[in-house]
Amino acid sequence: MAREWPPVPPDTTAEQMEQARTTFAGAPYLDPAKPVEERVADLVGRMTLDEKIAYMAGTTFKIEPLEVIGETQPIPRLGIPKFKMTDATLGSKMTRDATLFPGFINLAATFDRDLAYRYGKSVGEECRADGYRILLGPGINLYRVPNCGRNFEYLGEDPCLTAQLVVPYIKAVQAAGVIATVKHFAINNSEYFRKSSNSVVDERTMRELYLEPFRAAVQEAGCAAAMTSYNLINGEWAAENRWLVTDVLRNEWGFNGLVMTDWFSVYHTRKLLASGTDLEMPFAEVFAPAKIRAELEQGTIDEAYLDERVACILRPCIGFGLLDGPQADPALRATWSEHAEIGRRIGRESLVLLKNQDRLLPLKRDAVGHIALFGKNAVQTIASGGGAAGFDPGKGFVTYEQSIRQAAGEGIEVTYHPQLHAAAIRKADVAIVFLTMVEHEQMDRNFAFDEDSLYTLHRVAQNNPHTIAVVSLGGGAEMASWIDEVEALVYAWYPGTHGAEALGQMLFGDISPSGKLPISIEKRPEDAHYWGHYLPEGTILPRTFQGWDSAHDRFDVHYREGLLTGYRWYDAREIEPLFPFGFGLSYTTFDYSGLEISTDGLDGAAARVSFTLENSGPVAGTEIVQLYVHDTECSIPRPPKELKGFGRVSLAPGEKRTVEFFLSNRDLSFWNPATRAWTAEQGGFEVLVGASSRDIRLRDRFGF
Ligand code: BGC
């Protein structure tokens, strides 16, 4: 049956707000000086049962033209305006002339917590400028398969990296007065028929990997809202899963904010009520008033339970001051130029140089006369993946071609070739081939590039010995079959409005590449942890976005690899990936020395780890140092090593610095299925410090 979308209701007017202020003069809910809990309780106490029931769903959805992604109900009688929502992680889609930031996967490749904060601050300011005080992001589902159409919106394969970057991002969004909504909760790691996809996964794997970044978002960043996901988890749809929403999120992690559903993702009124989810989005279907009333009448819930749900919606809204003044702050539009600079910085820090044979890069301006570009993405650069997260990059958008032209300067000819004439390819001193695939929410893409792209690559590489490949994707791709044909390979992810500028600067050595892979890239899917338990057999993945909301029979995705995803898998199985997690080249070199571990006299920490990093090469550069821990004596199997610390260290040539990490008890812990709790077992641990998960430079042991 076709769904009817309700019309957009009018917002509470200024007069109605004034009227409520008079009628309810002195009421705690209107008084910013009163504690949030008192205000919430007072407001809920004044709402009628009908108002409460209505409050448990959004108003509508109107996206063509884009008018409403989501909003809470207005209550004119009480002077309560709508609280408006906007997608998402990469920028405030609903804000006029919003900046589109480089992908979240770019941020992951920077390993930069400070930049994560600035990214969040910028997005938060753009939301607030136009009155969107609920951001429908960030997305933090872990990278499990390269095919997932939303990998670009997420932070890669590792829970520690994801958690440590999303915490500052959320803090910054919320410091800007905007409620962050961590999503998609949970175990939503592929998009292929996501509404029919049942993630079958054991609790330890969930706790140690997939849930861990959400826990950090809630407990360490104080994230005020969460959005459930489309998929089922062990047979139960995420939003209807009481274990997930109430037992874990609320009771265990102490979350008392808003839990909303993803758009059109729920089915059963009784289960949805029982799960502890507060708000159906984008409008009432499962939480249709008649259905909620029926549950009240049958006594499966009582009004006090609805009060709790409504309080969870209002708590962040009142806590963030949304009742205490205009929701928009147009003066913040003055911050856009700073945001452009943040976009550029993410662009600079996120480029990952994966291959640089014979030191082709950096290109020397006086030795290169002509650069030829191939592949449509050079000129029609895709700014981000598609779906809820993507939007028009707007004014000031820089393409890769423009970036290279700008960095090349006057004396160097830069040409783009839609045709593949051998003579033109040969004539150039350097050829650059741009490769991408369609990545979009609600689709998973192929692992291999399409035939046209590969034909371009082969033809160019056959005719020009100095060929560079530039890949724009949110995840890994098949490159093993052609990597030997190119001299250099750059992973560029997605540039957003301003990020592409960095590519030219990096190719010419104005900056040294410093990004590292937040994912492992396999040679072949057969080598990877998900092989044989990702898609139903015989599935053919599309190359273009097929449209929304198609139906499929329910199918299981068995997370049989358990904890052994990504580098954990390659370590345990002793398989060589094409490029390991944490890998990326620089124009300089770094020496690691002097590892010291101490366990005494530490205020609460389990160990202090320090070492010396030296820039031993010819130019300034930034190294992403990584610290992994291996539990050498454990009563149950653990992955061979796990990332527990990382940092970016910028050094001038010859400069040295002491780098220090502290490991907490939690860093040494595992989720013990026997006790259903985190356990740090006494025994031996090995510390591994290195430049990637496969390039360990220093190691030593300590007892705990
Ligand atoms: C996406 C969410 C998004 C929502 C609203 C859904 O399709 O999964 O991430 O926030 O739409 O646009």
XYZ file of C-alpha atoms and ligand atoms in Angstrom:
716
model
C 0.000 0.000 0.000
C 1.333 3.421 -0.906
C 2.208 5.418 2.143
C 0.551 8.752 2.733
C 2.886 11.445 3.929
C 1.258 13.932 6.253
C 1.404 17.606 5.276
C 3.884 19.888 6.989
C 2.088 21.345 10.024
C 2.569 25.024 10.837
C 5.092 25.824 13.548
C 4.087 27.436 16.807
C 3.987 31.150 16.105
C 5.701 33.899 18.056
C 2.257 35.046 19.243
C 1.400 31.558 20.477
C 4.699 31.446 22.342
C 3.983 34.805 23.903
C 0.490 33.682 24.821
C 1.869 30.539 26.528
C 4.362 32.656 28.453
C 1.476 34.692 29.793
C -0.826 31.764 30.484
C 1.901 29.704 32.151
C 3.828 32.554 33.717
C 6.074 31.229 36.466
C 5.905 27.640 35.208
C 9.249 25.894 35.727
C 9.394 24.566 32.149
C 9.660 28.130 30.858
C 12.300 29.137 33.357
C 15.907 28.699 32.159
C 17.119 29.119 35.739
C 15.398 25.918 36.863
C 17.153 22.532 36.678
C 16.516 20.635 33.449
C 14.856 17.706 35.227
C 12.384 19.996 36.932
C 11.558 21.734 33.668
C 11.070 18.449 31.845
C 8.849 16.998 34.554
C 6.811 20.187 34.681
C 6.267 20.256 30.937
C 5.368 16.572 30.721
C 2.952 17.139 33.607
C 1.162 19.840 31.636
C 0.800 17.812 28.453
C -2.475 16.042 27.750
C -2.428 12.346 26.969
C -3.117 13.145 23.305
C -0.219 15.576 23.206
C 2.123 13.016 24.740
C 1.093 10.318 22.304
C 1.483 12.661 19.351
C 4.874 13.743 20.654
C 6.247 10.239 20.164
C 6.516 10.652 16.397
C 7.853 13.284 14.034
C 5.550 15.443 11.913
C 6.338 14.418 8.344
C 8.993 14.038 5.677
C 9.233 16.279 2.627
C 12.278 15.895 0.509
C 11.202 16.887 -2.995
C 11.803 19.760 -2.738
C 13.794 19.315 0.431
C 11.744 20.945 3.150
C 11.588 18.622 6.137
C 13.934 15.734 6.902
C 12.558 15.463 10.380
C 11.105 17.564 13.171
C 9.352 17.086 16.471
C 5.707 18.073 16.946
C 4.903 21.673 17.777
C 2.570 22.224 20.771
C 1.170 25.737 20.255
C -0.937 25.604 23.416
C 2.188 25.289 25.558
C 4.312 27.524 23.347
C 6.518 24.615 22.256
C 8.015 25.074 18.785
C 9.177 22.306 16.473
C 12.709 21.098 17.001
C 14.160 20.691 13.536
C 16.555 18.005 12.401
C 19.138 17.906 9.647
C 21.368 15.281 8.098
C 24.143 14.559 8.872
C 27.701 13.708 9.651
C 29.412 15.526 6.736
C 27.616 18.841 7.096
C 24.241 20.428 7.743
C 22.334 19.404 4.632
C 19.286 21.574 5.395
C 21.270 24.737 6.042
C 21.347 27.179 3.153
C 24.712 27.092 1.325
C 26.097 24.576 3.775
C 29.687 23.405 3.555
C 30.049 19.767 2.577
C 33.015 18.418 4.508
C 35.260 15.619 3.264
C 33.982 12.155 4.158
C 34.004 10.902 7.728
C 36.332 8.226 6.385
C 38.719 11.083 5.488
C 38.668 12.137 9.115
C 39.480 8.571 10.096
C 42.480 8.627 7.747
C 43.824 11.703 9.550
C 43.833 9.962 12.964
C 43.515 13.525 14.263
C 41.433 14.108 17.386
C 41.873 17.870 17.269
C 40.623 17.940 13.712
C 37.680 15.745 14.718
C 36.746 18.449 17.226
C 37.020 21.187 14.613
C 35.008 19.137 12.136
C 32.224 18.719 14.697
C 32.370 22.377 15.688
C 32.040 23.489 12.084
C 29.106 21.191 11.381
C 27.446 22.254 14.624
C 27.797 25.945 13.787
C 26.268 25.450 10.358
C 23.314 23.572 11.861
C 22.703 26.217 14.453
C 23.028 29.100 12.022
C 19.764 28.058 10.360
C 18.015 26.684 13.431
C 18.648 22.956 13.041
C 19.349 21.982 16.605
C 19.247 18.206 16.131
C 21.972 16.796 13.904
C 21.148 13.327 12.550
C 24.738 12.209 12.930
C 27.474 11.173 13.407
C 27.402 7.705 11.881
C 29.879 5.321 13.467
C 29.163 1.834 12.191
C 32.378 -0.086 11.810
C 33.782 -1.019 8.433
C 33.195 -4.717 7.907
C 32.957 -5.040 4.124
C 34.470 -2.788 1.465
C 31.213 -2.967 -0.462
C 29.070 -1.116 2.081
C 27.595 1.929 0.356
C 27.905 4.039 3.502
C 31.519 3.421 4.460
C 32.321 7.020 3.512
C 30.056 8.202 6.349
C 31.852 6.140 8.952
C 35.275 5.971 10.568
C 36.799 2.710 9.394
C 37.347 -0.722 10.878
C 38.732 -0.137 14.327
C 36.641 0.536 17.450
C 39.415 2.443 19.240
C 40.039 4.778 16.302
C 36.313 5.298 15.767
C 35.624 5.932 19.435
C 38.524 8.323 19.934
C 37.577 10.415 16.914
C 33.853 10.476 17.429
C 34.084 11.600 21.044
C 35.661 15.002 20.238
C 33.398 15.393 17.202
C 30.274 14.931 19.332
C 31.569 17.157 22.108
C 32.126 19.923 19.585
C 28.733 19.584 17.885
C 27.087 19.751 21.283
C 29.281 22.616 22.479
C 27.823 24.531 19.529
C 24.372 23.987 21.077
C 23.312 21.207 18.716
C 22.119 17.771 19.815
C 24.201 15.038 18.187
C 22.487 11.788 17.231
C 24.838 8.870 17.155
C 23.750 6.325 14.550
C 22.979 3.702 13.255
C 22.535 1.762 16.441
C 23.582 -0.996 15.779
C 25.409 -3.740 13.858
C 24.480 -2.113 10.536
C 27.610 -2.759 8.523
C 26.254 -3.216 5.033
C 23.480 -1.593 3.045
C 22.412 -4.458 0.817
C 18.649 -4.735 1.481
C 19.311 -3.350 4.913
C 15.697 -3.649 6.042
C 15.740 -7.400 5.475
C 19.231 -8.010 6.735
C 19.578 -9.858 10.038
C 23.000 -9.432 11.649
C 23.772 -12.626 13.515
C 26.522 -11.832 15.962
C 27.649 -12.958 19.389
C 27.660 -10.643 22.365
C 31.411 -10.497 22.880
C 31.934 -9.397 19.282
C 29.283 -6.737 19.681
C 30.756 -5.439 22.911
C 34.398 -5.394 21.867
C 33.858 -4.154 18.328
C 30.547 -2.829 17.071
C 29.025 -1.383 20.253
C 32.203 0.049 21.706
C 32.178 3.348 19.747
C 28.531 3.868 20.731
C 29.403 3.319 24.368
C 32.147 5.892 24.098
C 29.803 8.330 22.348
C 27.345 8.036 25.213
C 29.630 7.731 28.205
C 32.623 9.798 27.152
C 31.037 12.429 24.916
C 27.613 12.646 26.565
C 25.882 12.242 23.218
C 22.301 13.373 23.770
C 20.489 11.362 21.091
C 20.778 8.050 19.262
C 19.195 6.682 16.106
C 18.517 2.993 15.696
C 19.297 1.162 12.465
C 17.250 -0.570 9.759
C 18.572 -4.091 10.176
C 17.630 -6.847 12.568
C 20.059 -7.998 15.232
C 19.838 -11.656 16.124
C 16.268 -11.715 14.847
C 14.945 -8.452 16.287
C 14.727 -5.120 14.456
C 17.124 -2.664 16.063
C 14.537 -0.163 17.291
C 12.342 -2.946 18.631
C 15.212 -4.585 20.452
C 14.748 -4.051 24.159
C 18.080 -5.580 25.034
C 19.832 -3.048 22.853
C 17.867 0.083 23.692
C 16.919 -0.406 27.310
C 19.249 -2.986 28.823
C 22.481 -1.861 27.211
C 22.057 1.753 26.112
C 19.932 3.058 28.936
C 20.475 0.830 31.931
C 24.074 -0.157 31.461
C 25.493 2.928 29.809
C 23.263 5.361 31.696
C 21.869 7.071 28.601
C 18.845 9.243 29.414
C 18.464 11.079 26.121
C 16.411 10.661 22.989
C 16.275 7.408 21.038
C 14.701 7.831 17.609
C 14.094 5.269 14.903
C 15.651 5.489 11.484
C 13.196 6.648 8.828
C 10.521 4.007 8.164
C 12.310 1.218 9.993
C 9.778 -0.149 12.509
C 6.883 -2.575 12.409
C 5.352 -3.617 15.737
C 3.775 -1.156 18.140
C 4.013 -3.310 21.234
C 7.631 -4.219 20.676
C 8.633 -0.702 19.769
C 7.010 0.609 22.918
C 8.583 -2.079 25.042
C 12.068 -1.517 23.627
C 12.350 1.931 25.145
C 12.594 3.773 21.821
C 11.028 7.215 22.230
C 10.398 8.704 18.837
C 9.210 7.205 15.576
C 10.592 8.985 12.540
C 9.729 10.585 10.284
C 6.038 10.374 11.321
C 3.553 8.208 13.202
C 2.756 4.834 11.688
C 3.724 2.224 14.254
C 3.230 4.875 16.931
C -0.058 6.006 15.379
C -2.182 7.433 18.219
C -4.882 4.748 17.899
C -2.241 2.020 18.216
C -0.669 3.533 21.318
C -4.105 4.042 22.857
C -4.926 0.401 22.230
C -1.805 -0.628 24.161
C -2.782 1.659 27.027
C -6.246 0.188 27.086
C -4.873 -3.340 27.123
C -2.540 -2.378 29.918
C 0.735 -3.357 28.223
C 1.964 0.119 29.094
C 0.687 2.871 31.348
C 0.758 6.626 31.082
C 3.795 6.884 33.342
C 5.726 4.872 30.766
C 4.723 7.333 28.050
C 5.811 10.140 30.363
C 9.260 8.582 30.463
C 9.424 8.372 26.674
C 8.347 11.978 26.235
C 10.766 13.100 28.937
C 13.610 11.433 27.033
C 12.703 13.459 23.934
C 12.384 16.722 25.826
C 15.405 16.307 28.108
C 18.048 17.134 25.482
C 15.858 19.783 23.841
C 15.347 21.651 27.098
C 18.900 20.888 28.233
C 20.300 22.473 25.075
C 18.248 25.614 25.649
C 15.906 25.123 22.726
C 13.016 26.677 24.635
C 14.996 29.636 25.795
C 15.385 31.757 22.687
C 15.418 31.607 18.921
C 16.771 28.312 17.640
C 18.602 29.906 14.730
C 21.693 32.034 15.153
C 22.260 33.686 11.767
C 25.380 35.466 13.053
C 27.120 32.102 12.798
C 27.118 32.422 9.023
C 30.246 34.487 9.558
C 32.062 31.261 10.462
C 31.802 29.712 6.967
C 35.291 30.825 5.913
C 36.772 29.021 8.941
C 34.830 25.952 7.902
C 36.327 26.091 4.436
C 39.748 26.046 6.081
C 38.774 22.991 8.140
C 37.586 21.275 4.961
C 40.940 22.021 3.341
C 42.830 20.769 6.356
C 40.912 17.496 6.405
C 41.720 17.233 2.707
C 45.433 17.748 3.370
C 45.692 15.359 6.294
C 43.588 12.568 4.824
C 45.375 11.796 1.568
C 46.981 8.370 1.856
C 49.922 7.638 -0.395
C 49.939 3.871 -0.879
C 52.614 3.424 -3.506
C 55.453 5.659 -4.666
C 57.787 3.651 -6.822
C 61.144 5.180 -7.643
C 60.079 8.246 -5.743
C 57.946 9.483 -8.598
C 56.312 11.786 -6.081
C 56.649 14.570 -5.262
C 56.675 15.851 -8.818
C 59.356 18.425 -9.444
C 57.947 21.529 -11.034
C 61.055 22.132 -13.093
C 61.124 18.567 -14.426
C 57.483 18.151 -15.410
C 56.148 19.989 -18.443
C 52.866 18.250 -19.052
C 50.409 16.296 -16.915
C 47.556 14.413 -18.565
C 44.427 13.514 -16.599
C 42.100 10.592 -17.320
C 38.870 9.355 -15.783
C 35.763 11.487 -15.362
C 36.351 12.004 -11.669
C 39.173 14.388 -12.560
C 36.725 16.974 -13.859
C 33.344 15.857 -12.581
C 34.732 15.165 -9.164
C 32.320 13.398 -6.863
C 32.279 15.348 -3.622
C 30.832 12.599 -1.428
C 28.902 9.368 -1.503
C 25.143 9.610 -1.887
C 22.023 9.246 0.224
C 21.060 11.097 3.367
C 24.671 12.178 3.955
C 25.395 13.609 0.534
C 24.460 17.040 -0.766
C 25.496 19.614 -3.317
C 28.978 20.870 -2.407
C 27.861 24.333 -3.470
C 29.876 27.454 -4.085
C 33.637 27.204 -3.926
C 33.678 23.511 -4.861
C 37.100 22.487 -6.108
C 37.581 19.605 -8.564
C 40.729 17.506 -8.739
C 41.580 19.020 -12.109
C 41.364 22.546 -10.673
C 43.485 21.492 -7.739
C 46.248 20.090 -9.934
C 46.133 23.031 -12.302
C 46.408 25.440 -9.392
C 49.336 23.608 -7.807
C 51.105 23.121 -11.145
C 51.259 26.844 -11.773
C 51.843 28.665 -15.036
C 54.701 26.709 -16.561
C 53.097 23.251 -16.533
C 50.455 22.152 -18.992
C 47.571 20.187 -17.462
C 45.159 18.512 -19.876
C 42.099 16.327 -19.386
C 41.384 13.562 -21.910
C 37.982 11.936 -22.240
C 39.473 9.920 -25.140
C 42.338 7.477 -24.820
C 44.563 8.264 -27.789
C 47.915 6.569 -27.299
C 49.832 9.527 -28.687
C 48.289 11.905 -26.165
C 48.953 9.513 -23.306
C 52.595 9.089 -24.343
C 53.181 12.789 -24.808
C 52.590 13.596 -21.149
C 55.419 13.462 -18.612
C 53.004 12.120 -16.038
C 49.557 10.563 -16.444
C 46.994 10.540 -13.636
C 44.015 8.194 -13.745
C 41.043 8.964 -11.486
C 38.998 6.009 -10.324
C 35.765 5.839 -8.380
C 32.531 3.867 -8.107
C 29.017 4.838 -7.157
C 28.674 4.620 -3.389
C 25.267 5.356 -1.946
C 23.135 4.663 1.049
C 20.896 1.635 0.527
C 23.219 -0.076 -1.913
C 26.401 -2.047 -1.661
C 28.822 -1.731 -4.523
C 31.208 -4.074 -6.252
C 34.711 -4.708 -5.010
C 36.198 -4.280 -8.506
C 36.072 -1.133 -10.620
C 33.908 -1.338 -13.730
C 35.340 -2.385 -17.058
C 35.502 1.115 -18.491
C 37.546 2.391 -15.572
C 39.903 -0.565 -15.761
C 40.261 -0.189 -19.516
C 41.237 3.450 -18.986
C 43.729 2.474 -16.343
C 45.374 -0.280 -18.400
C 45.516 1.774 -21.544
C 47.054 4.770 -19.831
C 49.525 2.690 -17.844
C 50.579 0.753 -20.940
C 51.368 3.976 -22.719
C 52.898 6.009 -19.946
C 55.469 4.645 -17.502
C 54.735 7.425 -15.010
C 51.120 6.689 -14.237
C 49.518 7.665 -10.937
C 46.160 6.257 -9.833
C 43.937 8.386 -7.594
C 41.108 6.460 -5.970
C 38.026 8.141 -4.516
C 35.998 5.717 -2.438
C 34.903 5.168 1.129
C 36.419 1.703 1.317
C 38.767 -0.771 -0.271
C 38.666 -2.000 -3.855
C 40.290 -4.586 -6.066
C 43.708 -3.202 -6.901
C 45.976 -6.234 -6.652
C 45.474 -7.090 -10.330
C 46.695 -3.705 -11.554
C 48.811 -2.157 -8.815
C 52.025 -3.203 -10.568
C 51.026 -1.210 -13.629
C 51.109 2.143 -11.853
C 54.042 3.933 -10.305
C 52.044 5.678 -7.635
C 48.709 5.215 -5.906
C 46.841 7.764 -3.818
C 43.722 7.043 -1.767
C 41.823 10.311 -1.707
C 38.417 9.246 -0.279
C 35.954 12.135 -0.856
C 36.867 15.813 -0.889
C 33.619 17.590 0.020
C 33.493 21.240 -1.018
C 37.075 22.241 -0.295
C 39.169 19.136 0.332
C 40.341 18.438 -3.241
C 42.688 21.402 -3.122
C 45.131 19.240 -1.176
C 45.711 16.749 -3.974
C 47.713 19.090 -6.203
C 49.681 20.358 -3.202
C 50.588 16.811 -2.249
C 51.529 15.737 -5.769
C 53.957 18.662 -6.012
C 55.363 18.231 -2.516
C 53.984 21.443 -1.015
C 52.766 19.123 1.715
C 54.009 15.675 2.607
C 51.277 13.031 2.656
C 50.387 12.065 6.199
C 47.124 10.107 6.114
C 47.032 6.428 6.969
C 44.516 3.736 6.158
C 41.688 3.393 8.696
C 40.844 0.111 6.948
C 42.678 -2.968 5.739
C 42.561 -3.519 1.991
C 42.497 -7.124 0.914
C 44.074 -8.544 -2.197
C 40.975 -10.616 -2.874
C 37.659 -10.931 -1.025
C 38.542 -14.607 -0.566
C 41.328 -13.486 1.775
C 39.070 -11.414 3.969
C 37.170 -12.202 7.147
C 33.728 -11.703 5.600
C 34.216 -14.065 2.676
C 31.313 -16.509 2.470
C 29.266 -14.784 5.127
C 28.235 -11.427 3.876
C 25.713 -11.693 1.019
C 23.171 -14.357 0.170
C 24.719 -16.687 -2.374
C 24.388 -15.648 -5.989
C 23.867 -11.956 -5.205
C 24.834 -9.584 -7.967
C 25.639 -6.134 -6.696
C 24.558 -3.130 -8.749
C 26.811 -0.462 -10.195
C 24.259 2.319 -9.857
C 21.773 3.355 -7.221
C 18.542 1.447 -7.862
C 16.111 3.516 -5.792
C 14.688 3.368 -2.325
C 12.669 0.922 -0.354
C 12.664 -2.232 -2.415
C 11.612 -5.394 -0.635
C 13.618 -8.565 -0.176
C 13.171 -11.764 1.768
C 14.791 -11.641 5.137
C 18.324 -13.048 5.145
C 21.033 -13.627 7.726
C 24.471 -12.069 7.743
C 26.573 -14.255 9.990
C 29.447 -12.417 11.639
C 31.298 -15.720 11.845
C 34.691 -14.061 11.986
C 33.714 -12.753 15.421
C 36.443 -10.464 16.706
C 38.737 -11.182 13.802
C 37.880 -8.376 11.408
C 40.375 -6.353 9.394
C 43.915 -6.409 10.749
C 42.884 -8.738 13.564
C 41.941 -11.285 10.908
C 45.071 -10.867 8.783
C 47.223 -11.217 11.897
C 45.403 -14.287 13.168
C 45.302 -16.038 9.814
C 48.745 -14.846 8.734
C 47.401 -13.522 5.451
C 49.131 -10.667 3.686
C 46.656 -7.896 2.844
C 47.351 -5.671 -0.132
C 47.618 -2.698 2.229
C 47.394 -3.076 5.988
C 45.410 -0.998 8.440
C 47.393 2.031 9.550
C 49.602 2.145 6.456
C 50.531 5.257 4.498
C 53.729 6.623 2.960
C 55.364 9.978 3.528
C 57.973 12.034 1.657
C 60.191 11.690 4.699
C 61.184 8.817 6.984
C 60.749 8.317 10.710
C 62.891 6.401 13.153
C 61.453 4.856 16.281
C 63.687 4.141 19.282
C 63.958 3.912 23.067
C 60.748 2.145 24.025
C 60.118 2.307 27.756
C 57.240 0.847 29.701
C 56.614 1.633 33.328
C 53.868 0.355 35.562
C 54.813 1.990 38.864
C 53.554 5.148 40.431
C 50.916 5.791 37.814
C 47.834 7.571 38.929
C 45.178 5.049 37.923
C 46.786 3.989 34.632
C 47.978 0.427 34.044
C 51.104 1.369 32.099
C 53.002 4.308 30.702
C 54.615 3.751 27.320
C 57.127 6.123 25.805
C 59.537 6.159 22.890
C 61.441 8.571 20.708
C 60.357 9.476 17.224
C 62.781 11.156 14.863
C 62.253 12.615 11.420
C 65.258 11.022 9.730
C 64.427 12.177 6.228
C 64.852 15.272 4.109
C 61.602 17.189 4.583
C 59.141 18.138 7.296
C 56.440 15.565 7.822
C 53.821 14.147 10.128
C 53.820 10.577 11.334
C 50.800 8.742 12.657
C 52.241 6.535 15.383
C 50.248 3.561 16.539
C 50.275 1.544 19.720
C 48.881 -1.969 19.757
C 48.519 -4.322 22.700
C 48.810 -8.096 22.655
C 47.548 -10.075 25.623
C 50.133 -12.835 25.965
C 48.432 -14.806 28.745
C 44.695 -14.915 28.557
C 42.170 -17.504 29.630
C 40.240 -17.093 26.387
C 41.484 -16.331 22.850
C 42.017 -12.706 21.976
C 42.994 -11.085 18.679
C 46.776 -11.094 18.157
C 46.838 -7.366 18.656
C 44.486 -4.452 19.143
C 44.951 -0.737 18.602
C 44.913 1.095 21.934
C 46.574 4.396 21.145
C 47.604 6.630 18.270
C 48.867 10.119 17.670
C 50.008 12.510 14.963
C 53.496 13.872 15.431
C 54.798 16.641 13.164
C 58.577 16.977 12.943
C 61.059 19.084 11.020
C 63.931 17.200 9.346
C 66.259 15.886 12.068
C 63.855 16.763 14.868
C 63.172 14.243 17.647
C 60.330 13.975 20.114
C 59.355 11.763 23.008
C 55.933 10.272 22.460
C 53.978 9.084 25.467
C 50.889 6.917 25.902
C 49.016 5.759 28.958
C 47.201 2.442 28.955
C 44.207 2.061 31.229
C 42.834 -1.119 32.762
C 40.064 -0.878 30.231
C 42.652 -0.926 27.409
C 43.787 -4.315 28.675
C 40.299 -5.712 29.150
C 38.167 -8.057 27.138
C 34.457 -8.815 27.336
C 34.185 -11.983 29.319
C 31.209 -14.013 28.096
C 31.272 -16.122 31.268
C 30.742 -13.180 33.612
C 29.199 -10.861 30.990
C 31.544 -8.106 32.080
C 34.790 -6.428 31.059
C 37.781 -8.176 32.590
C 41.428 -7.157 32.787
C 43.192 -10.393 33.581
C 46.459 -10.432 35.409
C 49.345 -11.655 33.336
C 51.626 -10.574 30.555
C 51.007 -8.011 27.866
C 53.092 -7.031 24.906
C 53.204 -3.475 23.639
C 53.783 -2.995 19.919
C 54.597 0.437 18.568
C 54.697 1.051 14.873
C 53.975 2.911 11.704
C 51.180 0.544 10.657
C 49.553 -2.647 11.903
C 52.161 -4.513 9.848
C 55.162 -2.282 10.435
C 55.929 -2.720 14.118
C 59.150 -0.934 15.005
C 59.344 -1.432 18.778
C 57.998 -4.060 21.133
C 58.338 -5.002 24.771
C 56.419 -6.793 27.502
C 55.077 -5.895 30.870
C 53.240 -7.696 33.633
C 49.929 -6.536 34.977
C 19.179 7.274 6.876
C 19.554 8.103 8.082
C 19.068 9.518 7.899
C 17.580 9.503 7.658
C 16.999 10.891 7.445
C 17.717 7.408 6.504
O 17.492 6.854 5.241
O 19.510 5.926 7.106
O 20.938 8.059 8.258
O 19.432 10.306 8.977
O 17.312 8.744 6.484
O 17.384 11.413 6.235
